[in-house]
Short mmCIF file of C-alpha atoms in Angstrom, two decimals:
data_model
loop_
_atom_site.label_atom_id
_atom_site.label_comp_id
_atom_site.label_asym_id
_atom_site.label_seq_id
_atom_site.Cartn_x
_atom_site.Cartn_y
_atom_site.Cartn_z
CA MET A 1 0.17 -0.08 0.03
CA ARG A 2 3.01 2.25 0.95
CA ARG A 3 4.28 2.01 -2.37
CA ALA A 4 1.40 2.52 -4.25
CA ALA A 5 1.03 5.92 -2.92
CA ALA A 6 4.58 6.34 -2.66
CA LEU A 7 4.57 5.84 -6.98
CA LEU A 8 1.44 7.70 -7.14
CA ALA A 9 2.83 11.21 -5.67
CA GLY A 10 6.20 10.73 -7.72
CA ALA A 11 3.70 10.45 -11.29
CA LEU A 12 1.90 13.70 -10.52
CA ALA A 13 5.37 15.05 -9.30
CA LEU A 14 6.64 14.34 -12.72
CA ALA A 15 2.85 15.49 -14.39
CA LEU A 16 2.75 18.89 -12.64
CA GLY A 17 6.01 19.26 -13.87
CA ALA A 18 5.44 17.89 -17.69
CA CYS A 19 2.83 21.26 -17.25
CA ALA A 20 5.06 24.06 -15.67
CA ALA A 21 7.33 23.00 -18.62
CA VAL A 22 4.79 23.55 -21.38
CA ARG A 23 3.28 26.41 -19.66
CA PRO A 24 3.85 29.22 -21.80
CA PRO A 25 5.95 32.32 -21.15
CA PRO A 26 3.29 35.25 -19.91
CA ALA A 27 2.35 37.83 -22.83
CA PRO A 28 4.27 41.02 -22.00
CA THR A 29 1.90 44.02 -20.76
CA PRO A 30 1.60 46.54 -23.32
CA ALA A 31 3.40 49.65 -23.09
CA ALA A 32 1.45 52.46 -21.98
CA GLN A 33 0.33 54.52 -24.85
CA ALA A 34 0.96 58.90 -23.71
CA PRO A 35 -2.25 60.31 -24.68
CA ARG A 36 -2.83 62.59 -27.63
CA ILE A 37 -3.01 66.27 -26.69
CA GLN A 38 -4.15 68.70 -28.96
CA HIS A 39 -3.29 72.23 -28.34
CA TRP A 40 -4.77 75.40 -29.83
CA THR A 41 -5.21 78.99 -29.09
CA THR A 42 -8.15 80.77 -29.28
CA PRO A 43 -9.10 83.95 -31.42
CA ASN A 44 -8.83 86.00 -27.56
CA GLY A 45 -5.69 84.52 -27.11
CA ALA A 46 -6.26 81.46 -24.41
CA ARG A 47 -4.13 78.96 -24.71
CA VAL A 48 -5.93 75.08 -24.42
CA TYR A 49 -4.63 71.73 -24.34
CA PHE A 50 -7.47 68.99 -24.57
CA VAL A 51 -7.56 65.20 -24.62
CA GLU A 52 -10.08 63.53 -25.78
CA THR A 53 -10.98 60.33 -23.98
CA HIS A 54 -14.04 58.15 -23.55
CA GLU A 55 -13.47 55.59 -21.11
CA LEU A 56 -16.09 57.30 -18.42
CA PRO A 57 -18.45 59.92 -19.27
CA MET A 58 -17.43 62.73 -17.49
CA VAL A 59 -15.05 65.85 -19.08
CA ASP A 60 -12.85 67.52 -16.89
CA VAL A 61 -11.81 70.79 -17.19
CA ARG A 62 -9.42 73.02 -15.44
CA VAL A 63 -9.05 77.22 -16.25
CA VAL A 64 -5.01 78.24 -14.52
CA PHE A 65 -4.45 82.22 -14.92
CA ALA A 66 -1.10 83.80 -13.99
CA ALA A 67 -2.94 85.42 -11.06
CA GLY A 68 -1.26 84.08 -8.52
CA SER A 69 -0.30 86.20 -4.81
CA ALA A 70 3.14 86.94 -7.31
CA ARG A 71 0.99 89.24 -8.59
CA ASP A 72 -0.61 91.10 -5.33
CA GLY A 73 1.14 94.57 -5.93
CA GLY A 74 2.29 94.95 -2.70
CA LYS A 75 -1.69 93.55 -1.04
CA PRO A 76 -0.33 90.74 0.12
CA GLY A 77 -3.68 88.64 0.47
CA LEU A 78 -5.36 89.79 -2.97
CA ALA A 79 -5.39 87.39 -5.41
CA ALA A 80 -6.06 84.70 -3.04
CA LEU A 81 -9.53 86.85 -1.96
CA THR A 82 -10.61 87.20 -5.01
CA ALA A 83 -10.48 83.52 -5.97
CA ALA A 84 -11.84 82.66 -3.11
CA LEU A 85 -15.09 84.90 -4.02
CA LEU A 86 -15.16 83.91 -7.64
CA ASP A 87 -17.63 81.21 -6.54
CA GLN A 88 -19.43 83.18 -3.73
CA GLY A 89 -21.68 84.62 -6.60
CA ALA A 90 -21.68 85.62 -10.18
CA GLY A 91 -23.51 86.18 -13.00
CA GLY A 92 -26.69 87.86 -11.20
CA ARG A 93 -27.14 83.52 -9.09
CA SER A 94 -25.85 83.51 -5.31
CA ALA A 95 -23.07 81.01 -3.87
CA ASP A 96 -26.42 78.96 -2.91
CA ALA A 97 -28.08 79.55 -6.45
CA ILE A 98 -24.14 78.39 -7.67
CA ALA A 99 -24.23 75.35 -5.77
CA GLU A 100 -28.05 74.46 -7.02
CA ALA A 101 -27.12 74.77 -10.51
CA LEU A 102 -24.17 72.49 -10.45
CA GLU A 103 -26.46 69.63 -7.96
CA GLY A 104 -28.70 69.27 -10.15
CA VAL A 105 -26.32 68.06 -12.76
CA GLY A 106 -23.56 66.12 -11.27
CA ALA A 107 -21.55 68.67 -11.21
CA VAL A 108 -18.00 69.78 -9.34
CA LEU A 109 -16.75 73.55 -9.36
CA GLY A 110 -13.94 75.00 -7.29
CA THR A 111 -11.34 77.26 -6.89
CA GLU A 112 -7.67 77.52 -6.05
CA SER A 113 -4.93 80.15 -5.43
CA ALA A 114 -1.20 79.66 -4.93
CA ARG A 115 1.81 81.36 -5.56
CA ASP A 116 2.20 81.70 -9.24
CA MET A 117 -1.51 80.56 -10.17
CA ALA A 118 -5.00 80.91 -9.60
CA ALA A 119 -7.09 78.07 -11.69
CA VAL A 120 -11.46 76.90 -11.66
CA THR A 121 -12.00 73.56 -11.89
CA LEU A 122 -14.75 72.14 -13.21
CA ARG A 123 -16.14 68.40 -13.42
CA THR A 124 -19.52 67.83 -15.06
CA LEU A 125 -21.12 64.54 -17.02
CA SER A 126 -20.94 64.38 -20.46
CA GLU A 127 -24.02 64.00 -21.75
CA PRO A 128 -25.52 67.47 -23.53
CA ARG A 129 -28.07 68.62 -21.33
CA LEU A 130 -26.29 68.35 -18.28
CA ALA A 131 -22.72 69.94 -19.40
CA GLU A 132 -23.75 72.52 -20.93
CA VAL A 133 -25.61 73.82 -17.10
CA ALA A 134 -22.11 72.87 -15.88
CA TYR A 135 -20.14 75.24 -18.60
CA GLY A 136 -22.31 78.52 -18.37
CA VAL A 137 -22.21 77.93 -14.66
CA LEU A 138 -18.15 77.84 -14.46
CA ALA A 139 -17.93 81.28 -17.74
CA ASP A 140 -20.26 82.92 -14.99
CA VAL A 141 -17.40 82.22 -12.14
CA VAL A 142 -14.35 82.88 -14.30
CA ALA A 143 -15.78 86.15 -16.06
CA ARG A 144 -18.75 87.28 -14.36
CA PRO A 145 -18.22 87.68 -10.68
CA ASP A 146 -20.26 89.52 -8.70
CA PHE A 147 -18.21 90.64 -5.35
CA ARG A 148 -20.99 91.71 -3.53
CA PRO A 149 -20.53 93.90 -0.58
CA ALA A 150 -21.86 91.49 1.54
CA ASP A 151 -20.04 88.26 0.42
CA PHE A 152 -16.49 90.31 0.34
CA ALA A 153 -16.92 91.57 3.59
CA ARG A 154 -17.99 88.12 4.31
CA GLU A 155 -15.10 86.62 2.86
CA ARG A 156 -12.78 88.73 3.73
CA ALA A 157 -13.55 88.40 7.74
CA ARG A 158 -12.66 84.84 7.32
CA MET A 159 -9.91 85.06 5.90
CA GLU A 160 -9.02 87.39 7.96
CA VAL A 161 -9.59 84.69 11.00
CA ALA A 162 -8.15 82.09 9.35
CA LEU A 163 -4.72 83.85 9.16
CA ARG A 164 -4.98 84.62 12.38
CA VAL A 165 -5.02 80.57 13.12
CA ALA A 166 -2.71 79.42 11.39
CA LEU A 167 -0.43 81.68 13.07
CA GLN A 168 -1.11 80.18 16.19
CA ARG A 169 0.96 77.17 14.30
CA PRO A 170 5.11 76.88 14.74
CA GLY A 171 5.49 74.90 11.02
CA GLU A 172 3.04 78.06 9.71
CA LEU A 173 6.05 80.40 11.34
CA ALA A 174 8.35 77.66 10.34
CA ALA A 175 7.53 78.35 6.50
CA ARG A 176 7.12 81.98 6.17
CA ALA A 177 10.31 82.54 7.64
CA PHE A 178 11.96 80.04 5.16
CA TYR A 179 10.43 81.93 2.50
CA ARG A 180 11.23 85.25 3.13
CA ALA A 181 15.27 84.02 3.86
CA VAL A 182 15.05 82.38 0.36
CA TYR A 183 13.39 84.85 -1.89
CA GLY A 184 13.70 88.42 0.45
CA ASP A 185 12.17 91.21 -1.83
CA HIS A 186 10.89 89.22 -4.60
CA PRO A 187 6.60 88.43 -4.43
CA TYR A 188 7.69 84.63 -3.28
CA ALA A 189 8.47 86.02 -0.45
CA SER A 190 5.14 86.94 0.67
CA PRO A 191 2.69 84.47 2.26
CA PRO A 192 0.01 84.09 -0.78
CA GLY A 193 -2.66 84.27 2.15
CA GLY A 194 -1.32 87.40 2.90
CA THR A 195 -1.68 88.53 6.91
CA PRO A 196 -4.24 89.57 9.04
CA GLU A 197 -3.39 93.34 8.80
CA SER A 198 -2.78 93.37 4.90
CA VAL A 199 -6.58 91.58 4.06
CA ARG A 200 -8.28 94.00 6.68
CA ALA A 201 -7.12 96.66 4.57
CA LEU A 202 -7.87 94.84 1.23
CA THR A 203 -11.28 96.94 -0.45
CA ARG A 204 -14.07 95.71 -3.43
CA ALA A 205 -12.33 97.54 -5.30
CA ASP A 206 -8.88 95.83 -5.43
CA VAL A 207 -10.74 92.46 -6.42
CA VAL A 208 -12.53 94.13 -9.20
CA ALA A 209 -9.52 95.63 -10.67
CA PHE A 210 -7.41 92.54 -10.05
CA HIS A 211 -9.78 90.57 -12.11
CA ARG A 212 -10.19 92.97 -14.51
CA ARG A 213 -6.16 93.15 -14.85
CA TRP A 214 -5.84 89.34 -14.70
CA TYR A 215 -8.53 86.46 -15.14
CA VAL A 216 -8.63 87.16 -18.84
CA ALA A 217 -8.39 85.01 -22.20
CA ARG A 218 -4.59 85.96 -23.24
CA ASN A 219 -3.75 85.91 -19.67
CA ALA A 220 -5.32 81.83 -19.38
CA VAL A 221 -4.32 78.13 -19.93
CA VAL A 222 -7.28 76.03 -20.11
CA ALA A 223 -7.00 72.03 -19.81
CA ILE A 224 -9.61 70.13 -21.25
CA VAL A 225 -10.06 66.16 -20.96
CA GLY A 226 -12.74 63.42 -21.47
CA ASP A 227 -15.36 62.23 -22.93
CA LEU A 228 -16.27 65.00 -26.17
CA ASP A 229 -14.24 65.34 -29.28
CA ARG A 230 -12.32 68.26 -30.71
CA ALA A 231 -15.68 70.64 -32.18
CA GLY A 232 -17.24 70.23 -28.42
CA ALA A 233 -13.95 70.95 -26.58
CA GLU A 234 -14.10 74.47 -28.99
CA ARG A 235 -17.35 75.71 -28.09
#
């Protein structure tokens, strides 16, 4: 009985070895292909970069302006305050109305500001009926912000409080000291959000003038990725 078991085990080992010997090598992993980036400049001077992909029924849009804190012009925090106010009211719609319009079509919009740039981002479903609503909101936020006095006062106060809280953190103090040491008198030395004192000194007129100067097509780069063709992107 033990001899039979040993013979059976040997036969199984030979069979498995034979299977391993004839198993084909794994197929090579296909090389990743770089996306095809299409580029053009609009008649009003905006540079557009577009990648067409239909894997998901979505479109991502990012509109970037050279409108970061390096353009504050001696008024630290101006670029950050301007960017923060863009979606607080635009095209005659309040912040709540903007949020409702986007929520109704499943879109998400955001704003941001840094030293070199400010940006507005949009993610929307690609179904034309829904996307057109989202694109309309994006256009209003970028080109037609209302900068209502009440919105301005509220956002300025919020920024001032946030800055006072941030300045209680050792890491924030160290970062500010580092940038001052590295950049000296260069605009990069100034913190993008400004200081509580500099933000309190900003006026609505400052914000309106900053937007009028820097949020223009010739100062913009637009990146579009998603489920639409070139004709749709050019619209």
